[in-house]
mmCIF file of C-alpha atoms in Angstrom:
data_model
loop_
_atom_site.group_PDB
_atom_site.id
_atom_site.type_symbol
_atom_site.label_atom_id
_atom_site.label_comp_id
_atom_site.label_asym_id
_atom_site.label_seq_id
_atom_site.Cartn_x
_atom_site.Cartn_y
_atom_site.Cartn_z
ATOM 1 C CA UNK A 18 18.046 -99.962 -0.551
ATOM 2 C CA UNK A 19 15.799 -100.242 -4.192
ATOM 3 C CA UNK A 20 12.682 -99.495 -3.897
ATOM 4 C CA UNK A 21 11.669 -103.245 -4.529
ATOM 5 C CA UNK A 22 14.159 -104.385 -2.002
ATOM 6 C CA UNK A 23 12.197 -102.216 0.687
ATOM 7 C CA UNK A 24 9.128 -103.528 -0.360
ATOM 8 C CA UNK A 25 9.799 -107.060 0.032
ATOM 9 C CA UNK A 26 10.773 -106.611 3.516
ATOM 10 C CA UNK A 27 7.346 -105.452 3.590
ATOM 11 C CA UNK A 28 6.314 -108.517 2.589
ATOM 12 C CA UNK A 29 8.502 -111.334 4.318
ATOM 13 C CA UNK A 30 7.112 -112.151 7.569
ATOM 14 C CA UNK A 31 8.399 -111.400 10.770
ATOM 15 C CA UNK A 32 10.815 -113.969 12.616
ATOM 16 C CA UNK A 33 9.731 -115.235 15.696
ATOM 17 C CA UNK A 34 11.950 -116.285 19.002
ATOM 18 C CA UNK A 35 13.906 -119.458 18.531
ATOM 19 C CA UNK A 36 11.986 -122.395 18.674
ATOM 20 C CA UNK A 37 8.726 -120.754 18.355
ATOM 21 C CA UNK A 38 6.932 -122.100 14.560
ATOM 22 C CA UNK A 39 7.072 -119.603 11.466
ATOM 23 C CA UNK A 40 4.302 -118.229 9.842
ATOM 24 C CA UNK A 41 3.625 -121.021 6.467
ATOM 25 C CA UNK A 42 4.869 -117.661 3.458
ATOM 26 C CA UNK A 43 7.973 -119.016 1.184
ATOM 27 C CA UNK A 44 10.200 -116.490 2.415
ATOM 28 C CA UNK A 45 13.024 -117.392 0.473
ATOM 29 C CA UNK A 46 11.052 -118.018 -2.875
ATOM 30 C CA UNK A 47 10.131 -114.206 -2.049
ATOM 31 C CA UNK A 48 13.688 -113.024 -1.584
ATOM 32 C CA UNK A 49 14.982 -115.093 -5.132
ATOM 33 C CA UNK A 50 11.677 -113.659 -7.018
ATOM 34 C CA UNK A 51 12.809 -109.889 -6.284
ATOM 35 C CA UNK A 52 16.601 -109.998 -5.864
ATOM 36 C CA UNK A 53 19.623 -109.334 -8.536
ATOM 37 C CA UNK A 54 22.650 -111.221 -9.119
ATOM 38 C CA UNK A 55 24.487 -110.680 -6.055
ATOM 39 C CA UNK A 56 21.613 -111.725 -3.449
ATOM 40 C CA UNK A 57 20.737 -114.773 -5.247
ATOM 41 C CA UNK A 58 24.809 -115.655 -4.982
ATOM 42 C CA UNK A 59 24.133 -115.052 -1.170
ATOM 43 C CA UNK A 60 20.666 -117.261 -1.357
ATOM 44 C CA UNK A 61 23.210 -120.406 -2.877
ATOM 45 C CA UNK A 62 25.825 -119.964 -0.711
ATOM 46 C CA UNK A 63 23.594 -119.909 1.853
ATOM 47 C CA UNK A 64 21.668 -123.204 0.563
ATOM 48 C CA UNK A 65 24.919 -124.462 -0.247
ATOM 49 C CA UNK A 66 25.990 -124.785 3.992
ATOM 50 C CA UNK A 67 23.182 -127.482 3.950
ATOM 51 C CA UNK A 68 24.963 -129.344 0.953
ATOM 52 C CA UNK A 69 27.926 -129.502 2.841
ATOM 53 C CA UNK A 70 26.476 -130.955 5.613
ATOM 54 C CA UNK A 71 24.354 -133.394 3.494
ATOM 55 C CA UNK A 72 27.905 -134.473 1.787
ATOM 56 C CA UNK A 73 29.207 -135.126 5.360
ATOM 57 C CA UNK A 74 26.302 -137.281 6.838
ATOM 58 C CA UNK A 75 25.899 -138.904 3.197
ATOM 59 C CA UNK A 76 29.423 -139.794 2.184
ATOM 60 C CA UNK A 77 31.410 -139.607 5.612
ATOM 61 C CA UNK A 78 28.953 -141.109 7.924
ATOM 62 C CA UNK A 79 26.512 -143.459 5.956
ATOM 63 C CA UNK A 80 29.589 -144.128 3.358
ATOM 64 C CA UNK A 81 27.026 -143.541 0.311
ATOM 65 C CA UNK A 82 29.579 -143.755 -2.614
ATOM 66 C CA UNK A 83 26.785 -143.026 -4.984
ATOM 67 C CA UNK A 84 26.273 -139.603 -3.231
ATOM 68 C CA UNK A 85 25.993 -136.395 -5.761
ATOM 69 C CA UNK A 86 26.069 -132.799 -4.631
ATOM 70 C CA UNK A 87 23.798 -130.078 -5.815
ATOM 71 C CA UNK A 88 25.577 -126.975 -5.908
ATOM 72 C CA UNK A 89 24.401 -123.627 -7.970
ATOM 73 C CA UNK A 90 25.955 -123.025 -10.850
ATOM 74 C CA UNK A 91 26.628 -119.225 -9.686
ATOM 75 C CA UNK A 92 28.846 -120.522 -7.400
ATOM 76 C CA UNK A 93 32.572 -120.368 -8.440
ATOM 77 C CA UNK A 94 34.318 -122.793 -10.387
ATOM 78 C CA UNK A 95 37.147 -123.359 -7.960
ATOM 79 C CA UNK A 96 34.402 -124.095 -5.174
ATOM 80 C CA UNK A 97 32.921 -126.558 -7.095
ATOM 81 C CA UNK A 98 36.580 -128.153 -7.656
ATOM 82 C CA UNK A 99 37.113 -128.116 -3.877
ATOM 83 C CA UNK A 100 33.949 -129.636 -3.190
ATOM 84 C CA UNK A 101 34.187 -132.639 -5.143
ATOM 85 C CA UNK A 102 37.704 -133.382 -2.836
ATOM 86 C CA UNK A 103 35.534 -135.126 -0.741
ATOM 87 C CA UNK A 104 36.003 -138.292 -3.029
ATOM 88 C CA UNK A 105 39.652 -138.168 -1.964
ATOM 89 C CA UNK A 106 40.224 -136.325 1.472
ATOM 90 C CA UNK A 107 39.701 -137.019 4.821
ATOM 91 C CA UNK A 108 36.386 -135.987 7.074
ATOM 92 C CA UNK A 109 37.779 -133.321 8.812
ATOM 93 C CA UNK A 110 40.355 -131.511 6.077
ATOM 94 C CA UNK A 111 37.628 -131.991 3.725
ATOM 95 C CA UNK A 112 35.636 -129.497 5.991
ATOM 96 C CA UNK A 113 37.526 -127.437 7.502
ATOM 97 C CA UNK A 114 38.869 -127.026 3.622
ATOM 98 C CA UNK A 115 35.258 -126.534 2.145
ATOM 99 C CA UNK A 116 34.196 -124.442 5.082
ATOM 100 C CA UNK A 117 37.287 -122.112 4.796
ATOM 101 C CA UNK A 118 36.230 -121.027 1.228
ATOM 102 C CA UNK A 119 32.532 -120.928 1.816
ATOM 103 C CA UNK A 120 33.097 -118.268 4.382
ATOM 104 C CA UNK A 121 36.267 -116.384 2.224
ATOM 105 C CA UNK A 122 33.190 -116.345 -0.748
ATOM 106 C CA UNK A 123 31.226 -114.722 2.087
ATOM 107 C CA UNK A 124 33.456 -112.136 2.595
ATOM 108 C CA UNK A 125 33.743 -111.619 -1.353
ATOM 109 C CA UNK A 126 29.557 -111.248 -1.030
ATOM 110 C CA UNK A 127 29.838 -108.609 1.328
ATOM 111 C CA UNK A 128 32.034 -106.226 -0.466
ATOM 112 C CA UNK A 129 29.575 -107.661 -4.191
ATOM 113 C CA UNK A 130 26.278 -106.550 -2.474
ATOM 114 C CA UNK A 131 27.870 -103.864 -0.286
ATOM 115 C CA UNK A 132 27.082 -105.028 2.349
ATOM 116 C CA UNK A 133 28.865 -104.541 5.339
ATOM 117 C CA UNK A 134 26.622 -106.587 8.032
ATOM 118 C CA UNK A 135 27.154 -109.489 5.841
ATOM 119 C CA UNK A 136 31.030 -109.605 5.834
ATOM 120 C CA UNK A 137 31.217 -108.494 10.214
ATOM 121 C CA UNK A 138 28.789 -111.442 10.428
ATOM 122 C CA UNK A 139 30.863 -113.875 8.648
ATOM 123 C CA UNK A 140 33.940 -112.741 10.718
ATOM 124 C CA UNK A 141 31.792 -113.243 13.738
ATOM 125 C CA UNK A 142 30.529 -116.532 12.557
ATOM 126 C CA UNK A 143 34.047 -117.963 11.573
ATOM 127 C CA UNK A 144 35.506 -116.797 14.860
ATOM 128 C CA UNK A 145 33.077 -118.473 16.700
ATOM 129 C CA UNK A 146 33.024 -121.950 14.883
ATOM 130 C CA UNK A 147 37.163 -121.462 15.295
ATOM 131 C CA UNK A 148 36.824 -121.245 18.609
ATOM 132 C CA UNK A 149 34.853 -124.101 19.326
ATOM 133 C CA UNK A 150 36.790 -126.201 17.418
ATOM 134 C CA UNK A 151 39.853 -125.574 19.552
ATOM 135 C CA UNK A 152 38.023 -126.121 22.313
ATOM 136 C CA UNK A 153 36.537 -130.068 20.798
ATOM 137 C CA UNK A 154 40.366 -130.639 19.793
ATOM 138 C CA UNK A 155 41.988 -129.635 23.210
ATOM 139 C CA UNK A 156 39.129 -131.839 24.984
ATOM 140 C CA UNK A 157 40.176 -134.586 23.129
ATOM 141 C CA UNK A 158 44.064 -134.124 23.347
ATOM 142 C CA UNK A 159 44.519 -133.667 19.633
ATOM 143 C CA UNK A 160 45.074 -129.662 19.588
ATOM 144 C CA UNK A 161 47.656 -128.451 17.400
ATOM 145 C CA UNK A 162 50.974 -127.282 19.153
ATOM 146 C CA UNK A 163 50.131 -124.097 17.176
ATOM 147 C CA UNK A 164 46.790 -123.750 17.314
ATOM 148 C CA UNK A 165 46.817 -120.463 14.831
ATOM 149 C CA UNK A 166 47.939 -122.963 12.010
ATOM 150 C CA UNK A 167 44.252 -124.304 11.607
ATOM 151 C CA UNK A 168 42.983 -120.287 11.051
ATOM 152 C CA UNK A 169 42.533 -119.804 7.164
ATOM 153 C CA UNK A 170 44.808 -117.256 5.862
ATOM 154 C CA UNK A 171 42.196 -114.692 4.864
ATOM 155 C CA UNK A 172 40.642 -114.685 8.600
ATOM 156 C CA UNK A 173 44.550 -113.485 9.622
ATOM 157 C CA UNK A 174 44.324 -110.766 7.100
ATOM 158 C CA UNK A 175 41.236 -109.677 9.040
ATOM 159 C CA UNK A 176 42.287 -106.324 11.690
ATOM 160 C CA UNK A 177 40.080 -107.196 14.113
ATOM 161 C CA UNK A 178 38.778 -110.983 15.889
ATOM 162 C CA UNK A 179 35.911 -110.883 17.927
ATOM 163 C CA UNK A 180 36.230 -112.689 21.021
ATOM 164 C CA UNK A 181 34.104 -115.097 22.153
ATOM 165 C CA UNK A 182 35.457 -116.737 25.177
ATOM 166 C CA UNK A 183 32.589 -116.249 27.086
ATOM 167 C CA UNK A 184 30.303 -118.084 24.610
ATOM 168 C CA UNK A 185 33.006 -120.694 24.567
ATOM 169 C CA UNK A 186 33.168 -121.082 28.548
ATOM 170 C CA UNK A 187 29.198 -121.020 28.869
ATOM 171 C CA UNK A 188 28.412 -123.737 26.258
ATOM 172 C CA UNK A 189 31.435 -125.614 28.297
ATOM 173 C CA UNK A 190 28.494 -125.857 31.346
ATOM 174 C CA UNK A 191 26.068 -127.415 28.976
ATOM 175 C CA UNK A 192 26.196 -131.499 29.412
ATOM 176 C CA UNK A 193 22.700 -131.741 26.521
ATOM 177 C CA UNK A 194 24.136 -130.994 23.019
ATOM 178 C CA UNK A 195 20.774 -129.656 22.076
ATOM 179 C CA UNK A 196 20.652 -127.106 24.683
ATOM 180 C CA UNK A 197 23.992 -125.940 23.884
ATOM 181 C CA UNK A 198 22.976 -125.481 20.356
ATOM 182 C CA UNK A 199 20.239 -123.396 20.861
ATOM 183 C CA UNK A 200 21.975 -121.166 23.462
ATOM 184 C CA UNK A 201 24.648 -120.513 20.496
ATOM 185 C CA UNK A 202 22.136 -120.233 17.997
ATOM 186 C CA UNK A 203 20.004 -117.575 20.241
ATOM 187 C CA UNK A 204 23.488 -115.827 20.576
ATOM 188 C CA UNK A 205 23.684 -115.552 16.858
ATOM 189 C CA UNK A 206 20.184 -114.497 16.875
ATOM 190 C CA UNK A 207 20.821 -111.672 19.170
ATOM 191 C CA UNK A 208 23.810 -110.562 17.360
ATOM 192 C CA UNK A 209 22.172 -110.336 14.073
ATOM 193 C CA UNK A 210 19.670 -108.066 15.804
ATOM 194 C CA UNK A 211 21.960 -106.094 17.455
ATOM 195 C CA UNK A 212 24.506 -105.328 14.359
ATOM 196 C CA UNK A 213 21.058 -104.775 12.100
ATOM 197 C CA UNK A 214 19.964 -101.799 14.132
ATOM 198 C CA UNK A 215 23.149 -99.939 12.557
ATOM 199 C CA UNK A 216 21.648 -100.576 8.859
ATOM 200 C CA UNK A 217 18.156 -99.745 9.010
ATOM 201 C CA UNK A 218 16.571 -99.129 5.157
ATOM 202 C CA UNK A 219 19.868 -100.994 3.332
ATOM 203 C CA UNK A 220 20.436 -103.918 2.293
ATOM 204 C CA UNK A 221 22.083 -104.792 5.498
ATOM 205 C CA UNK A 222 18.607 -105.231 6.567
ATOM 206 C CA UNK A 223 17.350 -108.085 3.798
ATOM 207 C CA UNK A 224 20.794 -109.976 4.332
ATOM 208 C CA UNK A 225 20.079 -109.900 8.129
ATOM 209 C CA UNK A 226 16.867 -111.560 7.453
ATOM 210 C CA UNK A 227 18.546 -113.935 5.304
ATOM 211 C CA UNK A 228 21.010 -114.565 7.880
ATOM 212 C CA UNK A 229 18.341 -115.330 10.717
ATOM 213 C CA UNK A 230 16.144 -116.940 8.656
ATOM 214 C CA UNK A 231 18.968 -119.672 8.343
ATOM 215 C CA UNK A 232 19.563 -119.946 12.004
ATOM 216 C CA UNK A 233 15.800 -120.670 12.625
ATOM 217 C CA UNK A 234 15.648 -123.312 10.153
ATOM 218 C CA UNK A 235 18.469 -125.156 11.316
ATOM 219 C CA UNK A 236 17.615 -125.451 14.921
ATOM 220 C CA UNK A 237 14.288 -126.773 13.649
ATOM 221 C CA UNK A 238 16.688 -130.004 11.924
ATOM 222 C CA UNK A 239 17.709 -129.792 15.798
ATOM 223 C CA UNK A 240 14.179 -130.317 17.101
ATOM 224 C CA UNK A 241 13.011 -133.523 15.699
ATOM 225 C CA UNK A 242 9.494 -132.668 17.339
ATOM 226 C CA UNK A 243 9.103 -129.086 16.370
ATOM 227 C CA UNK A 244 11.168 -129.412 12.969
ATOM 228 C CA UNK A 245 8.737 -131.721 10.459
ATOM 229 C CA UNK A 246 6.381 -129.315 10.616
ATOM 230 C CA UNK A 247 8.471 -125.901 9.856
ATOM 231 C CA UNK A 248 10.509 -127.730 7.739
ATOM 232 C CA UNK A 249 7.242 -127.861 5.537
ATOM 233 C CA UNK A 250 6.911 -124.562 5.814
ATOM 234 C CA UNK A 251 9.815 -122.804 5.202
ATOM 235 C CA UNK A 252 12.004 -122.622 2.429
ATOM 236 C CA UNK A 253 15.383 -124.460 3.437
ATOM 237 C CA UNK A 254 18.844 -122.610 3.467
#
């Protein structure tokens, strides 16, 4: 890790346990202010989930036709071209489209910034999400006779899945949404924490913040009563 790099971690302060409120410091702003090319690509792709969901609640759900995305320009023309399907594409190809790439640009991070926590995480991440979704789809009797056709290509190129049955199975005893949302999110919490302890002083470490940082911020837009308030206090992601 740069010497700047190191020192910023000095600087960013410290996560707390899910749920708990987050100390008032622009950690982002921080992060943008002392990082190159490659990590600010990783800050707007990272911004860029909470565009997609915007463009789902927006133009999907409230049927705002006069909806307009911000997306960084760093981000690839191609992605900006798939994005703007919306117009024309149902709810659920549109995002399990845009999703696809945001994680395959991900990947492409990884190997960009070197970093190899960033590219396991997004394999664990995309599993996961996979996962569930099979699970919604055979709930509701509309799963796929071949379930492996809704994996994206580039996650069957990958040599090993994780496998997350057991997450699957537990959030299956949930009946409160919100409570199953927070178990998942603490799970991604404590696998962040776990995979960072094989990266200590690299850039591994900074991305892992990154990471969490995200997770924290959107289970406070999950906790109407806790969120206002660290939503004013944080930079979103």
């Amino acid at each position: 890790m740069s010497d700047n790099l190191f020192y910023l971690l000095t600087l960013l302060p410290s996560l707390p346990n899910l749920g708990e409120p987050l100390a008032p410091e622009d950690a982002m702003a921080k992060i943008r202010e002392e990082s190159g090319e490659n990590l600010l690509l990783l800050a707007d792709l990272l911004d860029c989930e909470n565009e997609i969901e915007k463009c789902a609640f927006h133009y999907y759900i409230q049927g705002s036709r006069e909806y307009a995305p911000q997306l960084s320009e760093r981000l690839p023309e191609s992605f900006h071209e798939l994005f703007a399907t919306y117009h024309n594409r149902d709810e659920a190809d549109w995002m399990t489209a845009v999703y696809a790439a945001w994680f395959e640009l991900l990947l492409e991070t990884g190997d960009a910034t070197g970093s190899g926590l960033l590219k396991e995480w997004a394999k664990w991440e995309y599993s996961l999400r996979t996962r569930l979704r099979i699970e919604r789809l055979r709930a509701a009797g509309r799963l796929p006779a071949d379930p492996d056709s809704i994996v994206p290509e580039f996650m069957n190129e990958l040599t090993e899945q994780p496998d997350h049955q057991h997450l699957v199975d537990f959030v299956k005893t949930f009946s409160e949404p919100m409570r199953a949302e927070k178990f998942l999110d603490q799970a991604r919490i404590d696998y962040l924490r776990r995979a960072v302890a094989q990266f200590s002083f690299s850039v591994d470490e900074l991305v892992a913040y990154m990471l969490e940082l995200r997770i924290h911020l959107r289970y406070a837009r999950l906790s109407p009563e806790k969120g206002r308030k660290l939503l004013e206090e944080v930079t979103r992601l």
